[in-house]
Coordinates of N, CA and C in Angstrom, one line a residue:
V1 N 46.1 -31.1 -26.2 CA 46.6 -30.6 -27.6 C 46.2 -29.4 -27.7
G2 N 47.1 -28.1 -28.0 CA 46.6 -26.9 -28.2 C 47.9 -26.0 -28.2
F3 N 47.7 -24.7 -28.5 CA 48.8 -23.8 -28.5 C 48.4 -22.5 -27.9
S4 N 49.2 -21.8 -27.3 CA 48.7 -20.6 -26.5 C 49.5 -19.5 -27.0
V5 N 48.8 -18.3 -27.0 CA 49.4 -17.0 -27.5 C 49.4 -16.2 -26.1
S6 N 50.5 -15.5 -26.1 CA 50.7 -14.6 -24.8 C 49.8 -13.4 -24.6
K7 N 49.4 -12.8 -25.7 CA 48.5 -11.7 -25.7 C 47.5 -11.8 -26.8
S8 N 46.3 -11.1 -26.7 CA 45.2 -11.1 -27.5 C 45.2 -9.7 -28.3
A9 N 46.1 -8.9 -27.8 CA 46.2 -7.5 -28.5 C 47.6 -6.9 -28.2
V10 N 48.0 -6.1 -29.2 CA 49.3 -5.4 -29.1 C 48.9 -3.9 -29.7
S11 N 49.9 -3.0 -29.2 CA 49.8 -1.8 -29.9 C 51.1 -1.1 -30.4
V12 N 51.0 -0.8 -31.6 CA 52.1 -0.2 -32.3 C 51.8 1.1 -32.9
S13 N 52.8 1.8 -33.5 CA 52.7 3.1 -34.0 C 53.1 3.1 -35.5
E14 N 52.6 3.9 -36.4 CA 53.1 4.2 -37.7 C 54.5 4.4 -37.8
S15 N 54.9 4.9 -36.7 CA 56.6 5.4 -36.7 C 57.4 4.2 -36.6
G16 N 56.9 3.0 -36.6 CA 57.9 1.8 -36.8 C 58.1 1.2 -35.5
S17 N 57.4 1.6 -34.5 CA 57.3 0.8 -33.0 C 57.1 -0.6 -33.2
T18 N 57.7 -1.4 -32.3 CA 57.2 -2.8 -32.2 C 56.9 -3.3 -30.9
E19 N 56.0 -4.4 -31.0 CA 55.7 -5.1 -29.5 C 55.6 -6.6 -29.9
T20 N 56.0 -7.4 -29.0 CA 56.0 -8.8 -29.1 C 55.0 -9.5 -28.3
F21 N 54.7 -10.8 -28.9 CA 54.0 -11.9 -28.2 C 54.7 -13.1 -28.4
T22 N 54.2 -14.0 -27.6 CA 54.9 -15.3 -27.6 C 53.9 -16.5 -27.9
V23 N 54.3 -17.4 -28.6 CA 53.6 -18.7 -28.8 C 54.2 -19.9 -28.3
V24 N 53.4 -20.9 -27.7 CA 54.0 -22.1 -27.2 C 53.0 -23.2 -27.3
L25 N 53.4 -24.4 -27.4 CA 52.5 -25.5 -27.6 C 52.0 -26.0 -26.1
D26 N 50.7 -26.5 -26.0 CA 50.1 -26.9 -24.7 C 50.7 -28.2 -24.4
S27 N 51.1 -29.0 -25.3 CA 51.5 -30.3 -25.0 C 52.5 -30.8 -25.8
Q28 N 53.2 -31.8 -25.6 CA 54.4 -32.4 -26.5 C 53.9 -33.0 -27.6
P29 N 54.2 -32.8 -29.0 CA 53.7 -33.4 -30.2 C 54.7 -34.6 -30.5
S30 N 54.2 -35.6 -31.3 CA 54.9 -36.7 -31.5 C 55.7 -36.5 -32.8
S31 N 55.4 -35.4 -33.7 CA 56.2 -34.9 -34.8 C 55.9 -33.4 -34.7
D32 N 56.7 -32.6 -35.7 CA 56.7 -31.2 -35.8 C 55.3 -30.7 -35.9
V33 N 55.2 -29.4 -35.4 CA 54.0 -28.5 -35.5 C 54.4 -27.4 -36.1
V34 N 53.8 -27.0 -37.3 CA 54.1 -25.8 -38.0 C 53.0 -24.7 -37.8
I35 N 53.3 -23.5 -37.4 CA 52.2 -22.5 -37.1 C 52.6 -21.4 -37.9
G36 N 51.6 -20.9 -38.9 CA 51.7 -19.9 -39.7 C 51.4 -18.5 -38.9
V37 N 51.9 -17.5 -39.3 CA 51.7 -16.1 -38.7 C 51.5 -15.1 -39.8
V38 N 50.2 -14.6 -40.0 CA 50.2 -13.6 -41.2 C 49.4 -12.4 -40.6
S39 N 49.6 -11.2 -41.3 CA 48.9 -10.1 -41.0 C 47.7 -9.9 -41.9
G40 N 46.5 -9.4 -41.5 CA 45.6 -9.2 -42.3 C 45.5 -8.0 -43.0
D41 N 46.5 -7.0 -42.6 CA 46.7 -5.8 -43.1 C 48.2 -5.3 -43.0
A42 N 49.2 -6.0 -44.0 CA 50.5 -5.7 -43.9 C 50.8 -4.2 -44.3
G43 N 49.8 -3.4 -44.6 CA 50.1 -2.0 -44.9 C 49.9 -1.2 -43.7
E44 N 49.5 -1.9 -42.6 CA 49.3 -1.2 -41.3 C 50.4 -1.8 -40.3
A45 N 50.4 -3.3 -40.3 CA 51.3 -3.8 -39.3 C 51.9 -5.1 -40.1
T46 N 53.1 -5.3 -39.8 CA 53.7 -6.6 -40.3 C 54.2 -7.4 -38.9
V47 N 54.4 -8.6 -39.3 CA 54.8 -9.6 -38.3 C 56.3 -10.4 -38.7
S48 N 57.0 -10.8 -37.8 CA 58.2 -11.4 -38.0 C 58.5 -12.4 -36.9
P49 N 58.6 -13.6 -37.3 CA 58.6 -14.3 -38.4 C 57.2 -14.2 -39.0
S50 N 57.0 -14.5 -40.3 CA 55.7 -14.3 -41.1 C 55.5 -15.5 -42.0
G51 N 54.4 -15.8 -42.4 CA 54.2 -16.6 -43.5 C 53.4 -17.9 -42.9
V52 N 53.1 -18.9 -43.8 CA 52.5 -20.0 -43.4 C 53.4 -21.1 -42.5
S53 N 54.6 -20.8 -42.8 CA 55.6 -21.7 -41.9 C 56.5 -21.0 -41.0
A54 N 55.8 -20.0 -40.3 CA 56.5 -19.0 -39.4 C 57.4 -19.6 -38.3
L55 N 56.5 -20.5 -37.5 CA 57.1 -21.1 -36.3 C 56.9 -22.7 -36.4
T56 N 58.1 -23.4 -36.1 CA 58.0 -24.8 -36.0 C 58.5 -25.4 -34.6
F57 N 57.6 -25.9 -34.1 CA 57.8 -26.7 -32.9 C 58.1 -28.0 -33.1
T58 N 58.9 -28.6 -32.3 CA 59.4 -30.0 -32.3 C 59.1 -30.7 -31.2
S59 N 59.2 -32.0 -30.9 CA 59.0 -32.7 -29.6 C 60.1 -32.4 -28.6
S60 N 61.2 -31.6 -28.9 CA 62.1 -31.2 -28.0 C 62.1 -29.8 -27.6
N61 N 61.4 -28.8 -28.4 CA 61.3 -27.5 -28.1 C 59.9 -27.0 -27.9
W62 N 58.8 -27.9 -27.8 CA 57.6 -27.6 -27.9 C 57.0 -26.7 -26.8
A63 N 57.8 -26.9 -25.5 CA 57.5 -26.0 -24.3 C 58.3 -24.6 -24.2
T64 N 59.1 -24.5 -25.1 CA 59.8 -23.0 -25.4 C 59.1 -22.1 -26.2
A65 N 58.7 -21.1 -25.5 CA 57.9 -20.0 -26.3 C 58.7 -19.5 -27.4
Q66 N 58.2 -19.2 -28.6 CA 58.6 -18.5 -29.7 C 58.2 -17.1 -29.8
T67 N 59.0 -16.1 -30.1 CA 58.5 -14.7 -30.1 C 58.3 -14.1 -31.6
V68 N 57.1 -13.5 -31.5 CA 56.7 -12.9 -32.9 C 56.7 -11.4 -32.6
T69 N 57.4 -10.6 -33.5 CA 57.5 -9.2 -33.3 C 56.5 -8.5 -34.3
V70 N 55.7 -7.6 -33.9 CA 54.8 -6.8 -34.5 C 55.2 -5.5 -34.8
T71 N 55.4 -4.8 -36.1 CA 55.9 -3.6 -36.3 C 54.8 -2.8 -37.0
G72 N 54.6 -1.4 -36.6 CA 53.7 -0.6 -37.3 C 54.4 -0.1 -38.6
V73 N 53.5 0.0 -39.5 CA 53.8 0.6 -40.9 C 53.4 2.0 -41.2
A74 N 54.2 2.9 -41.6 CA 53.6 4.1 -41.9 C 52.9 4.1 -43.2
D75 N 51.8 4.6 -43.5 CA 51.1 4.4 -44.6 C 50.8 5.7 -45.3
G76 N 51.3 6.8 -44.6 CA 51.1 8.1 -45.3 C 49.8 8.7 -45.4
L77 N 48.9 8.1 -44.8 CA 47.5 8.5 -44.9 C 46.9 8.9 -43.5
D78 N 46.2 10.1 -43.4 CA 45.5 10.3 -42.2 C 44.3 9.8 -42.0
D79 N 44.4 8.4 -41.6 CA 43.2 7.6 -41.5 C 42.8 7.2 -40.0
G80 N 43.4 7.9 -39.1 CA 43.2 7.5 -37.8 C 43.8 6.2 -37.2
N81 N 43.6 5.8 -36.2 CA 44.1 4.5 -35.6 C 43.5 3.3 -36.3
Q82 N 44.2 2.4 -36.7 CA 43.6 1.2 -37.4 C 44.0 -0.2 -36.6
D83 N 43.1 -1.1 -36.9 CA 43.6 -2.5 -36.4 C 43.7 -3.4 -37.4
A84 N 44.6 -4.2 -37.2 CA 45.0 -5.4 -38.2 C 44.9 -6.6 -37.5
T85 N 44.2 -7.6 -38.0 CA 44.1 -8.8 -37.3 C 45.4 -9.7 -37.8
L86 N 46.0 -10.2 -36.9 CA 47.0 -11.2 -37.1 C 46.6 -12.6 -36.7
T87 N 46.7 -13.4 -37.9 CA 46.0 -14.8 -37.6 C 47.2 -15.8 -37.5
L88 N 46.9 -16.8 -36.5 CA 47.9 -17.8 -36.2 C 47.2 -19.0 -36.5
S89 N 47.8 -20.0 -37.4 CA 47.1 -21.3 -37.8 C 48.0 -22.4 -37.9
V90 N 47.6 -23.5 -37.7 CA 48.3 -24.8 -37.8 C 48.4 -25.2 -39.2
K91 N 49.6 -25.5 -39.6 CA 49.7 -25.8 -41.1 C 49.5 -27.3 -41.2
D92 N 48.4 -27.7 -41.6 CA 48.0 -29.1 -41.4 C 48.8 -30.1 -42.1
D93 N 49.3 -29.9 -43.3 CA 50.2 -30.8 -44.0 C 51.4 -30.9 -43.5
A94 N 51.9 -30.1 -42.6 CA 53.3 -30.2 -42.2 C 53.4 -30.5 -40.6
S95 N 52.1 -30.9 -40.1 CA 52.0 -30.8 -38.6 C 51.4 -32.3 -38.0
D96 N 51.9 -32.6 -36.9 CA 51.4 -33.6 -36.1 C 49.8 -33.7 -36.2
N97 N 49.3 -34.8 -36.8 CA 48.0 -34.9 -37.1 C 47.0 -34.6 -35.9
A98 N 47.4 -34.7 -34.8 CA 46.6 -34.3 -33.5 C 46.3 -32.9 -33.4
F99 N 47.1 -32.1 -34.1 CA 47.1 -30.6 -33.8 C 46.4 -30.0 -35.1
D100 N 46.1 -30.7 -36.1 CA 45.5 -30.3 -37.3 C 44.2 -29.6 -37.1
S101 N 43.4 -30.1 -36.2 CA 42.0 -29.6 -36.0 C 41.8 -28.3 -35.1
L102 N 43.1 -27.9 -34.6 CA 43.0 -26.7 -34.0 C 42.3 -25.5 -34.6
A103 N 41.7 -24.7 -34.1 CA 41.1 -23.5 -34.4 C 42.3 -22.3 -34.4
D104 N 42.3 -21.6 -35.6 CA 43.0 -20.2 -35.8 C 42.9 -19.4 -34.4
Q105 N 43.9 -18.9 -34.1 CA 43.8 -17.8 -33.0 C 44.3 -16.5 -33.8
T106 N 43.7 -15.5 -33.1 CA 44.0 -14.1 -33.5 C 44.6 -13.1 -32.5
V107 N 45.4 -12.3 -32.9 CA 45.9 -11.1 -32.1 C 45.6 -9.8 -32.7
T108 N 44.9 -8.8 -32.2 CA 44.6 -7.8 -32.9 C 45.7 -6.6 -32.6
A109 N 46.2 -6.1 -33.6 CA 47.3 -5.0 -33.4 C 46.6 -3.7 -33.8
T110 N 46.6 -2.9 -32.6 CA 46.2 -1.5 -33.0 C 47.3 -0.6 -33.2
V111 N 47.1 0.0 -34.5 CA 48.3 0.9 -35.1 C 47.9 2.4 -34.8
T112 N 48.6 3.1 -34.2 CA 48.5 4.6 -33.8 C 48.9 5.3 -35.1
D113 N 47.9 6.2 -35.5 CA 48.1 7.1 -36.8 C 49.1 8.1 -36.4
I114 N 50.2 8.4 -37.1 CA 51.0 9.6 -37.0 C 50.9 10.8 -38.0
D115 N 49.9 10.6 -38.9 CA 49.7 11.5 -40.1 C 48.7 12.6 -39.5

């Protein structure tokens, strides 16, 4: 029981460039598994899909990787390159109980400053 993230780090620019990573379950669930994807700093980087119910895996699509797109956000500040932590977590109340205790995983988005 687990889920795998294809990258631990991505790089984007405040110019709006994007990079992707994928998420897949490590084993077949007996019911749906919902994974939330949120940016710790949406003023630097956004994710799509996003929110507490971003990705839904079923007993039929569990082995098919789902793509998350990270987009750099122009903040208008000369603040140098910034890191935003993207957190992926199982939504316990909407997921197969066997997956509830899984630890959150993170991806670091490095955002290149253009100001």
